[in-house]
Amino acid sequence: MNNPKFAGVIISDFNISNLGGYLSNDPESPLIEAVLAPYGQVVPTLTQGDLACWRNDPDFAVIWTRPEGVIDSFQKILRYEKVSIDKVLDEVDEYCALLKQVKDRVKSIFIPTWVTPAYHRGLGMLDMKTGEGVANTLLRMNLRLAENLEADSSYCLLDANRWTSLTGKNSANPKLWYMGKIAFANGVFQEATRDIKSALRAINGNARKLLLLDLDDTLWGGIVGDAGWKNLKLGGHDPIGEAFVDFQSELKSLSNRGILLGIVSKNEEVIALEAIDKHPEMVLRKNNFVGWRINWNDKAQNIAELVADLNLGLQSVVFLDDNPVERARVREALPEVLVPEIPKDKMLYRHFLVGLSCFDTTSVSKEDLARTKMYIEERTRKDLHQQAGSLDKWLKSLEMRVRVAELNEINLQRTSQLLNKTNQMNLSTRRMTESELKAWAAQENHRLLTFRVSDKFGDSGLTGILSLQVEGKTGKIVDFILSCRVIGRKIEETMIHVAVAHAHSIGLDNLCAKYLPTQKNKPCMRFFENSGFEKKSNDNFIFQLDRSYLCPEHVELTYDDNSPGESNDQSDDEN
Amino acid sequence: MSVNEKVVDAVFEAVDEVNQQLSEEEKIEKSLDTPLTGEKASLESLNFVTFIVAAEEKIEQRLGVVISLAAEMEASEMEATFQTIGTLVDYVSEALKSNE
């Protein structure tokens, strides 16, 4: 698995070299090279882009301050001096204006929320009083911070309160402060490191998407093949049974936000599915799973087959199994699959699940929320394919519709998500924030088109991106991206047809595409090799525009207003 | 396990904690002979502070005793105490025994 390296600038009003050390030396992906901004120089570092710390072109910044270090009114609150909450929030607004000055220097900016040491009781029973209490003021300050920054996806607020809670009563040792101006204990910096790395993985498109589960003693207590579904420990007035129900409920929550669930179990399929269908306390039913392999075969083999069937990569997968032997087997055979050490005690399953960071994502789109439904619809399509026989016959039976739209405010989030998460059918594997994408598309001679695919079974959503940069008489295809969900239905050819039609309409001579190889995007190379483009040296492809490019017959093509091209443009010329 | 062994374990746990922040070349050895101060000091000053405070916390967790090391760091008569991991362990073990 590739282990990318990110350069980060760490800015703070306290001594943060311990965080720098953890970030730079933690072996978990991604690797980080952390540069510390001059200690206690928060404002100069934010306002002066020519300081040394900015010179190595960092990918991200962490700006971690103590509330009393940057908000003067908060110091007054700590001293029980009267100050209005409006004044405090005005200062927060001013601080946010400073934070926004670094926007153009880095792709991502992480801002830990403000916390006070756990040992600080504030005003006790008065502490949640508006305009008076420390805790109340801090809540409002953090909320204002969030409100000011949430419109810009470059900024990501991280919950430092969770880090201090997890670390416990020693999260801030006054001795560290007096001796080294270190505001937090190492436990807090370790949790911060974990969350920063998780965020970077999400930004880099490496969030996990598929959770595969064993059944016996993982989803329910007992062995269904031996005990029968009626005797499983699930629900009821039993602490273990209750714990399994809560675990399933939490899995369903994951599914609700777009994580796919699947089953890999050594069982008789009929018996296992009967339990899923009939047990009254099952939270998860068949339609919550996008696929399963329930048989007596090797689990690693089953996982590989199921993942291929779902058109996903192994790097998207997490596997949970109570059996350490099965876990070890999958780790050894499929090192790209994440196989966490699930606790032995079933009552800790849910606790363990909600602590996983591998599913963290930069956004949750409408497509995410409907993802399981889309995969189940895909299963129906595949069943139809088996019945239909030939590919063309099957494609025609789908009644496919492709809708082309320019990048706009409504589809920006989903387009950015697709750009940053797609690995296989991706020509250049560019990664950009929403702001960067918007700015690129707005440039003269640039065009970014999105493709929305649906058929008689349902709407697959916005699943394709094609971006074009005109240089003289050449149209350069910069991004050619298609979600694995819809690969192989000639959407690829439809996208090329749209690009060619547009290129014709603006009088270009040729289209070119440069394939940038990664470990995962060979499918894109294979498509272009068979697409009708001519392959030149160094993975360059070219299409001369003295001819048209047919739209696949089975596709009904439409354009949103202001999108280039014409609907149902089919000509008799050859591809 | 003797008091001395528990102190060694606690101090080595503090070494593990500090080592996580250090590169491979900077990591210090879990050995009683590892120098902490002086010309051959293995840790630069801020890491040394972190190590000492971590050692206090680990000793409290493992032995249930609060021992103040950080406040003694600057005292000249304590220079020998912080020379190596071994001298630190000896100091703490003696202090705990005399409190029994």
mmCIF file of N, CA, C and O in Angstrom, chain B residues 14-99:
data_model
loop_
_atom_site.group_PDB
_atom_site.id
_atom_site.type_symbol
_atom_site.label_atom_id
_atom_site.label_comp_id
_atom_site.label_asym_id
_atom_site.label_seq_id
_atom_site.Cartn_x
_atom_site.Cartn_y
_atom_site.Cartn_z
ATOM 1 N N ALA B 14 8.014 5.265 30.903
ATOM 2 C CA ALA B 14 8.176 6.683 30.561
ATOM 3 C C ALA B 14 9.121 6.827 29.371
ATOM 4 O O ALA B 14 8.910 7.686 28.502
ATOM 5 N N VAL B 15 10.136 5.988 29.309
ATOM 6 C CA VAL B 15 11.053 6.011 28.156
ATOM 7 C C VAL B 15 10.285 5.663 26.882
ATOM 8 O O VAL B 15 10.431 6.323 25.851
ATOM 9 N N ASP B 16 9.445 4.624 26.963
ATOM 10 C CA ASP B 16 8.627 4.234 25.795
ATOM 11 C C ASP B 16 7.784 5.410 25.319
ATOM 12 O O ASP B 16 7.641 5.657 24.122
ATOM 13 N N GLU B 17 7.212 6.123 26.266
ATOM 14 C CA GLU B 17 6.321 7.237 25.915
ATOM 15 C C GLU B 17 7.092 8.331 25.172
ATOM 16 O O GLU B 17 6.647 8.847 24.159
ATOM 17 N N VAL B 18 8.253 8.668 25.703
ATOM 18 C CA VAL B 18 9.042 9.721 25.062
ATOM 19 C C VAL B 18 9.574 9.251 23.708
ATOM 20 O O VAL B 18 9.593 10.012 22.738
ATOM 21 N N ASN B 19 9.976 7.999 23.626
ATOM 22 C CA ASN B 19 10.550 7.468 22.373
ATOM 23 C C ASN B 19 9.581 7.557 21.206
ATOM 24 O O ASN B 19 9.992 7.665 20.048
ATOM 25 N N GLN B 20 8.273 7.525 21.496
ATOM 26 C CA GLN B 20 7.288 7.612 20.409
ATOM 27 C C GLN B 20 7.371 8.945 19.680
ATOM 28 O O GLN B 20 6.928 9.070 18.532
ATOM 29 N N GLN B 21 7.925 9.958 20.353
ATOM 30 C CA GLN B 21 8.018 11.267 19.716
ATOM 31 C C GLN B 21 9.330 11.452 18.975
ATOM 32 O O GLN B 21 9.559 12.493 18.367
ATOM 33 N N LEU B 22 10.209 10.486 19.074
ATOM 34 C CA LEU B 22 11.564 10.664 18.571
ATOM 35 C C LEU B 22 11.804 9.817 17.323
ATOM 36 O O LEU B 22 11.187 8.764 17.146
ATOM 37 N N SER B 23 12.717 10.289 16.485
ATOM 38 C CA SER B 23 13.095 9.504 15.314
ATOM 39 C C SER B 23 13.918 8.299 15.762
ATOM 40 O O SER B 23 14.350 8.227 16.920
ATOM 41 N N GLU B 24 14.168 7.368 14.858
ATOM 42 C CA GLU B 24 14.925 6.156 15.208
ATOM 43 C C GLU B 24 16.290 6.496 15.789
ATOM 44 O O GLU B 24 16.740 5.880 16.746
ATOM 45 N N GLU B 25 16.936 7.513 15.216
ATOM 46 C CA GLU B 25 18.293 7.881 15.675
ATOM 47 C C GLU B 25 18.245 8.518 17.059
ATOM 48 O O GLU B 25 19.203 8.436 17.818
ATOM 49 N N GLU B 26 17.141 9.170 17.393
ATOM 50 C CA GLU B 26 17.058 9.906 18.664
ATOM 51 C C GLU B 26 16.561 9.044 19.822
ATOM 52 O O GLU B 26 16.739 9.402 20.979
ATOM 53 N N LYS B 27 15.931 7.941 19.532
ATOM 54 C CA LYS B 27 15.319 7.121 20.599
ATOM 55 C C LYS B 27 16.384 6.711 21.615
ATOM 56 O O LYS B 27 17.514 6.387 21.252
ATOM 57 N N ILE B 28 15.988 6.700 22.915
ATOM 58 C CA ILE B 28 16.966 6.319 23.945
ATOM 59 C C ILE B 28 16.744 4.867 24.362
ATOM 60 O O ILE B 28 15.639 4.331 24.258
ATOM 61 N N GLU B 29 17.833 4.277 24.823
ATOM 62 C CA GLU B 29 17.806 2.853 25.155
ATOM 63 C C GLU B 29 17.198 2.639 26.528
ATOM 64 O O GLU B 29 17.423 3.428 27.461
ATOM 65 N N LYS B 30 16.426 1.581 26.674
ATOM 66 C CA LYS B 30 15.883 1.223 27.994
ATOM 67 C C LYS B 30 16.947 0.430 28.748
ATOM 68 O O LYS B 30 16.923 -0.801 28.801
ATOM 69 N N SER B 31 17.863 1.180 29.305
ATOM 70 C CA SER B 31 18.965 0.558 30.035
ATOM 71 C C SER B 31 19.273 1.436 31.226
ATOM 72 O O SER B 31 19.152 2.662 31.154
ATOM 73 N N LEU B 32 19.697 0.820 32.323
ATOM 74 C CA LEU B 32 20.012 1.584 33.522
ATOM 75 C C LEU B 32 21.237 2.474 33.291
ATOM 76 O O LEU B 32 21.440 3.465 33.991
ATOM 77 N N ASP B 33 22.024 2.156 32.280
ATOM 78 C CA ASP B 33 23.236 2.949 32.008
ATOM 79 C C ASP B 33 22.983 4.125 31.080
ATOM 80 O O ASP B 33 23.878 4.930 30.832
ATOM 81 N N THR B 34 21.770 4.224 30.561
ATOM 82 C CA THR B 34 21.489 5.308 29.602
ATOM 83 C C THR B 34 21.659 6.656 30.280
ATOM 84 O O THR B 34 21.011 6.937 31.301
ATOM 85 N N PRO B 35 22.539 7.535 29.743
ATOM 86 C CA PRO B 35 22.737 8.845 30.385
ATOM 87 C C PRO B 35 21.550 9.769 30.129
ATOM 88 O O PRO B 35 20.980 9.770 29.040
ATOM 89 N N LEU B 36 21.191 10.538 31.159
ATOM 90 C CA LEU B 36 20.070 11.473 31.024
ATOM 91 C C LEU B 36 20.553 12.917 30.979
ATOM 92 O O LEU B 36 19.947 13.763 30.336
ATOM 93 N N THR B 37 21.610 13.215 31.716
ATOM 94 C CA THR B 37 22.116 14.591 31.756
ATOM 95 C C THR B 37 23.610 14.572 31.481
ATOM 96 O O THR B 37 24.220 13.514 31.342
ATOM 97 N N GLY B 38 24.165 15.773 31.416
ATOM 98 C CA GLY B 38 25.607 15.874 31.190
ATOM 99 C C GLY B 38 25.945 15.838 29.715
ATOM 100 O O GLY B 38 25.073 15.879 28.844
ATOM 101 N N GLU B 39 27.229 15.685 29.457
ATOM 102 C CA GLU B 39 27.718 15.753 28.072
ATOM 103 C C GLU B 39 27.134 14.657 27.195
ATOM 104 O O GLU B 39 26.927 14.829 26.009
ATOM 105 N N LYS B 40 26.929 13.521 27.800
ATOM 106 C CA LYS B 40 26.444 12.379 27.002
ATOM 107 C C LYS B 40 24.921 12.243 27.055
ATOM 108 O O LYS B 40 24.376 11.186 26.754
ATOM 109 N N ALA B 41 24.266 13.328 27.453
ATOM 110 C CA ALA B 41 22.800 13.260 27.614
ATOM 111 C C ALA B 41 22.125 12.770 26.342
ATOM 112 O O ALA B 41 22.433 13.214 25.245
ATOM 113 N N SER B 42 21.188 11.869 26.534
ATOM 114 C CA SER B 42 20.502 11.273 25.381
ATOM 115 C C SER B 42 19.302 12.092 24.938
ATOM 116 O O SER B 42 18.848 11.976 23.814
ATOM 117 N N LEU B 43 18.752 12.887 25.858
ATOM 118 C CA LEU B 43 17.534 13.638 25.541
ATOM 119 C C LEU B 43 17.828 15.125 25.540
ATOM 120 O O LEU B 43 18.526 15.612 26.428
ATOM 121 N N GLU B 44 17.263 15.828 24.573
ATOM 122 C CA GLU B 44 17.395 17.280 24.649
ATOM 123 C C GLU B 44 16.404 17.792 25.712
ATOM 124 O O GLU B 44 15.508 17.068 26.129
ATOM 125 N N SER B 45 16.551 19.051 26.088
ATOM 126 C CA SER B 45 15.956 19.518 27.355
ATOM 127 C C SER B 45 14.445 19.333 27.436
ATOM 128 O O SER B 45 13.911 18.905 28.460
ATOM 129 N N LEU B 46 13.735 19.645 26.348
ATOM 130 C CA LEU B 46 12.279 19.560 26.418
ATOM 131 C C LEU B 46 11.824 18.108 26.550
ATOM 132 O O LEU B 46 10.887 17.796 27.296
ATOM 133 N N ASN B 47 12.477 17.215 25.831
ATOM 134 C CA ASN B 47 12.136 15.794 25.946
ATOM 135 C C ASN B 47 12.462 15.286 27.345
ATOM 136 O O ASN B 47 11.770 14.416 27.883
ATOM 137 N N PHE B 48 13.522 15.836 27.942
ATOM 138 C CA PHE B 48 13.897 15.423 29.296
ATOM 139 C C PHE B 48 12.804 15.830 30.286
ATOM 140 O O PHE B 48 12.422 15.045 31.164
ATOM 141 N N VAL B 49 12.282 17.031 30.129
ATOM 142 C CA VAL B 49 11.171 17.489 30.982
ATOM 143 C C VAL B 49 9.980 16.544 30.832
ATOM 144 O O VAL B 49 9.381 16.095 31.815
ATOM 145 N N THR B 50 9.651 16.248 29.578
ATOM 146 C CA THR B 50 8.517 15.354 29.314
ATOM 147 C C THR B 50 8.753 13.993 29.939
ATOM 148 O O THR B 50 7.852 13.392 30.530
ATOM 149 N N PHE B 51 9.978 13.494 29.836
ATOM 150 C CA PHE B 51 10.317 12.183 30.392
ATOM 151 C C PHE B 51 10.165 12.181 31.910
ATOM 152 O O PHE B 51 9.571 11.263 32.487
ATOM 153 N N ILE B 52 10.664 13.200 32.574
ATOM 154 C CA ILE B 52 10.621 13.248 34.042
ATOM 155 C C ILE B 52 9.174 13.311 34.529
ATOM 156 O O ILE B 52 8.775 12.607 35.460
ATOM 157 N N VAL B 53 8.366 14.151 33.899
ATOM 158 C CA VAL B 53 6.959 14.253 34.316
ATOM 159 C C VAL B 53 6.237 12.934 34.036
ATOM 160 O O VAL B 53 5.432 12.468 34.844
ATOM 161 N N ALA B 54 6.543 12.315 32.895
ATOM 162 C CA ALA B 54 5.936 11.009 32.576
ATOM 163 C C ALA B 54 6.362 9.968 33.606
ATOM 164 O O ALA B 54 5.555 9.132 34.038
ATOM 165 N N ALA B 55 7.634 10.013 34.026
ATOM 166 C CA ALA B 55 8.130 9.047 35.018
ATOM 167 C C ALA B 55 7.369 9.213 36.338
ATOM 168 O O ALA B 55 6.973 8.237 36.974
ATOM 169 N N GLU B 56 7.157 10.460 36.756
ATOM 170 C CA GLU B 56 6.374 10.707 37.976
ATOM 171 C C GLU B 56 4.997 10.069 37.868
ATOM 172 O O GLU B 56 4.512 9.421 38.804
ATOM 173 N N GLU B 57 4.349 10.267 36.719
ATOM 174 C CA GLU B 57 2.976 9.756 36.541
ATOM 175 C C GLU B 57 2.970 8.235 36.550
ATOM 176 O O GLU B 57 2.097 7.601 37.150
ATOM 177 N N LYS B 58 3.951 7.625 35.877
ATOM 178 C CA LYS B 58 3.987 6.155 35.812
ATOM 179 C C LYS B 58 4.277 5.562 37.198
ATOM 180 O O LYS B 58 3.719 4.530 37.574
ATOM 181 N N ILE B 59 5.145 6.215 37.943
ATOM 182 C CA ILE B 59 5.449 5.747 39.307
ATOM 183 C C ILE B 59 4.192 5.827 40.158
ATOM 184 O O ILE B 59 3.868 4.902 40.910
ATOM 185 N N GLU B 60 3.451 6.916 40.018
ATOM 186 C CA GLU B 60 2.213 7.053 40.798
ATOM 187 C C GLU B 60 1.217 5.967 40.394
ATOM 188 O O GLU B 60 0.553 5.370 41.249
ATOM 189 N N GLN B 61 1.120 5.707 39.073
ATOM 190 C CA GLN B 61 0.156 4.699 38.603
ATOM 191 C C GLN B 61 0.536 3.297 39.078
ATOM 192 O O GLN B 61 -0.309 2.522 39.492
ATOM 193 N N ARG B 62 1.836 2.988 39.037
ATOM 194 C CA ARG B 62 2.245 1.610 39.343
ATOM 195 C C ARG B 62 2.396 1.354 40.832
ATOM 196 O O ARG B 62 2.158 0.242 41.297
ATOM 197 N N LEU B 63 2.856 2.393 41.549
ATOM 198 C CA LEU B 63 3.152 2.169 42.968
ATOM 199 C C LEU B 63 2.205 2.905 43.896
ATOM 200 O O LEU B 63 2.283 2.735 45.112
ATOM 201 N N GLY B 64 1.338 3.723 43.333
ATOM 202 C CA GLY B 64 0.373 4.446 44.160
ATOM 203 C C GLY B 64 1.013 5.492 45.047
ATOM 204 O O GLY B 64 0.455 5.869 46.072
ATOM 205 N N VAL B 65 2.178 5.963 44.650
ATOM 206 C CA VAL B 65 2.913 6.934 45.465
ATOM 207 C C VAL B 65 3.201 8.178 44.627
ATOM 208 O O VAL B 65 3.591 8.071 43.463
ATOM 209 N N VAL B 66 3.011 9.343 45.238
ATOM 210 C CA VAL B 66 3.341 10.592 44.543
ATOM 211 C C VAL B 66 4.776 10.951 44.875
ATOM 212 O O VAL B 66 5.136 11.082 46.048
ATOM 213 N N ILE B 67 5.577 11.091 43.850
ATOM 214 C CA ILE B 67 6.972 11.477 44.071
ATOM 215 C C ILE B 67 7.278 12.691 43.196
ATOM 216 O O ILE B 67 6.838 12.761 42.054
ATOM 217 N N SER B 68 7.963 13.649 43.787
ATOM 218 C CA SER B 68 8.228 14.878 43.057
ATOM 219 C C SER B 68 9.655 14.853 42.526
ATOM 220 O O SER B 68 10.607 14.938 43.281
ATOM 221 N N LEU B 69 9.770 14.718 41.219
ATOM 222 C CA LEU B 69 11.099 14.712 40.592
ATOM 223 C C LEU B 69 11.349 16.023 39.863
ATOM 224 O O LEU B 69 12.450 16.569 39.870
ATOM 225 N N ALA B 70 10.288 16.532 39.225
ATOM 226 C CA ALA B 70 10.446 17.700 38.362
ATOM 227 C C ALA B 70 10.979 18.897 39.140
ATOM 228 O O ALA B 70 11.851 19.636 38.667
ATOM 229 N N ALA B 71 10.453 19.054 40.358
ATOM 230 C CA ALA B 71 10.869 20.209 41.161
ATOM 231 C C ALA B 71 12.336 20.113 41.558
ATOM 232 O O ALA B 71 12.971 21.110 41.876
ATOM 233 N N GLU B 72 12.888 18.876 41.532
ATOM 234 C CA GLU B 72 14.270 18.681 41.996
ATOM 235 C C GLU B 72 15.275 18.819 40.859
ATOM 236 O O GLU B 72 16.472 18.826 41.089
ATOM 237 N N MET B 73 14.776 18.934 39.656
ATOM 238 C CA MET B 73 15.667 18.843 38.499
ATOM 239 C C MET B 73 16.755 19.899 38.484
ATOM 240 O O MET B 73 17.866 19.639 38.044
ATOM 241 N N GLU B 74 16.397 21.099 38.920
ATOM 242 C CA GLU B 74 17.356 22.205 38.815
ATOM 243 C C GLU B 74 18.303 22.279 40.009
ATOM 244 O O GLU B 74 19.306 22.985 39.976
ATOM 245 N N ALA B 75 17.977 21.542 41.072
ATOM 246 C CA ALA B 75 18.802 21.659 42.285
ATOM 247 C C ALA B 75 20.172 21.040 42.043
ATOM 248 O O ALA B 75 20.276 19.897 41.585
ATOM 249 N N SER B 76 21.201 21.778 42.392
ATOM 250 C CA SER B 76 22.567 21.324 42.063
ATOM 251 C C SER B 76 22.935 20.045 42.815
ATOM 252 O O SER B 76 23.615 19.171 42.275
ATOM 253 N N GLU B 77 22.403 19.917 44.041
ATOM 254 C CA GLU B 77 22.749 18.710 44.807
ATOM 255 C C GLU B 77 22.080 17.466 44.233
ATOM 256 O O GLU B 77 22.384 16.345 44.638
ATOM 257 N N MET B 78 21.160 17.682 43.301
ATOM 258 C CA MET B 78 20.456 16.540 42.703
ATOM 259 C C MET B 78 21.066 16.122 41.369
ATOM 260 O O MET B 78 20.559 15.231 40.699
ATOM 261 N N GLU B 79 22.170 16.760 40.989
ATOM 262 C CA GLU B 79 22.762 16.494 39.671
ATOM 263 C C GLU B 79 23.048 15.017 39.460
ATOM 264 O O GLU B 79 22.777 14.450 38.401
ATOM 265 N N ALA B 80 23.582 14.387 40.518
ATOM 266 C CA ALA B 80 23.961 12.973 40.400
ATOM 267 C C ALA B 80 22.728 12.095 40.209
ATOM 268 O O ALA B 80 22.782 11.056 39.548
ATOM 269 N N THR B 81 21.607 12.527 40.795
ATOM 270 C CA THR B 81 20.373 11.720 40.716
ATOM 271 C C THR B 81 19.941 11.517 39.278
ATOM 272 O O THR B 81 19.467 10.449 38.901
ATOM 273 N N PHE B 82 20.090 12.556 38.472
ATOM 274 C CA PHE B 82 19.549 12.498 37.112
ATOM 275 C C PHE B 82 20.605 12.137 36.069
ATOM 276 O O PHE B 82 20.386 12.281 34.883
ATOM 277 N N GLN B 83 21.737 11.636 36.519
ATOM 278 C CA GLN B 83 22.804 11.331 35.558
ATOM 279 C C GLN B 83 22.412 10.229 34.587
ATOM 280 O O GLN B 83 22.601 10.353 33.385
ATOM 281 N N THR B 84 21.895 9.143 35.126
ATOM 282 C CA THR B 84 21.494 8.021 34.268
ATOM 283 C C THR B 84 20.126 7.504 34.709
ATOM 284 O O THR B 84 19.628 7.871 35.784
ATOM 285 N N ILE B 85 19.571 6.653 33.928
ATOM 286 C CA ILE B 85 18.302 6.019 34.313
ATOM 287 C C ILE B 85 18.506 5.238 35.607
ATOM 288 O O ILE B 85 17.666 5.242 36.506
ATOM 289 N N GLY B 86 19.657 4.577 35.717
ATOM 290 C CA GLY B 86 19.954 3.786 36.907
ATOM 291 C C GLY B 86 20.016 4.637 38.167
ATOM 292 O O GLY B 86 19.456 4.265 39.211
ATOM 293 N N THR B 87 20.675 5.810 38.110
ATOM 294 C CA THR B 87 20.765 6.666 39.303
ATOM 295 C C THR B 87 19.391 7.205 39.663
ATOM 296 O O THR B 87 19.065 7.352 40.846
ATOM 297 N N LEU B 88 18.578 7.474 38.675
ATOM 298 C CA LEU B 88 17.221 7.947 38.930
ATOM 299 C C LEU B 88 16.411 6.860 39.629
ATOM 300 O O LEU B 88 15.708 7.121 40.616
ATOM 301 N N VAL B 89 16.524 5.646 39.126
ATOM 302 C CA VAL B 89 15.796 4.520 39.724
ATOM 303 C C VAL B 89 16.233 4.314 41.173
ATOM 304 O O VAL B 89 15.402 4.119 42.068
ATOM 305 N N ASP B 90 17.544 4.402 41.409
ATOM 306 C CA ASP B 90 18.061 4.210 42.775
ATOM 307 C C ASP B 90 17.504 5.268 43.703
ATOM 308 O O ASP B 90 17.094 4.973 44.840
ATOM 309 N N TYR B 91 17.482 6.508 43.226
ATOM 310 C CA TYR B 91 16.984 7.618 44.059
ATOM 311 C C TYR B 91 15.521 7.382 44.438
ATOM 312 O O TYR B 91 15.125 7.520 45.593
ATOM 313 N N VAL B 92 14.721 7.028 43.447
ATOM 314 C CA VAL B 92 13.289 6.840 43.693
ATOM 315 C C VAL B 92 13.060 5.659 44.640
ATOM 316 O O VAL B 92 12.272 5.740 45.579
ATOM 317 N N SER B 93 13.787 4.576 44.404
ATOM 318 C CA SER B 93 13.629 3.375 45.251
ATOM 319 C C SER B 93 13.977 3.698 46.692
ATOM 320 O O SER B 93 13.257 3.297 47.619
ATOM 321 N N GLU B 94 15.070 4.429 46.889
ATOM 322 C CA GLU B 94 15.467 4.822 48.244
ATOM 323 C C GLU B 94 14.408 5.712 48.884
ATOM 324 O O GLU B 94 14.063 5.543 50.053
ATOM 325 N N ALA B 95 13.917 6.656 48.110
ATOM 326 C CA ALA B 95 12.910 7.588 48.636
ATOM 327 C C ALA B 95 11.654 6.828 49.062
ATOM 328 O O ALA B 95 11.041 7.120 50.086
ATOM 329 N N LEU B 96 11.290 5.817 48.280
ATOM 330 C CA LEU B 96 10.084 5.053 48.607
ATOM 331 C C LEU B 96 10.309 4.203 49.843
ATOM 332 O O LEU B 96 9.437 4.072 50.698
ATOM 333 N N LYS B 97 11.491 3.642 49.959
ATOM 334 C CA LYS B 97 11.798 2.793 51.122
ATOM 335 C C LYS B 97 11.780 3.630 52.383
ATOM 336 O O LYS B 97 11.249 3.215 53.418
ATOM 337 N N SER B 98 12.351 4.826 52.307
ATOM 338 C CA SER B 98 12.437 5.645 53.521
ATOM 339 C C SER B 98 11.069 6.162 53.938
ATOM 340 O O SER B 98 10.861 6.555 55.076
ATOM 341 N N ASN B 99 10.086 6.125 53.040
ATOM 342 C CA ASN B 99 8.730 6.568 53.370
ATOM 343 C C ASN B 99 7.868 5.455 53.942
ATOM 344 O O ASN B 99 6.750 5.697 54.381
#
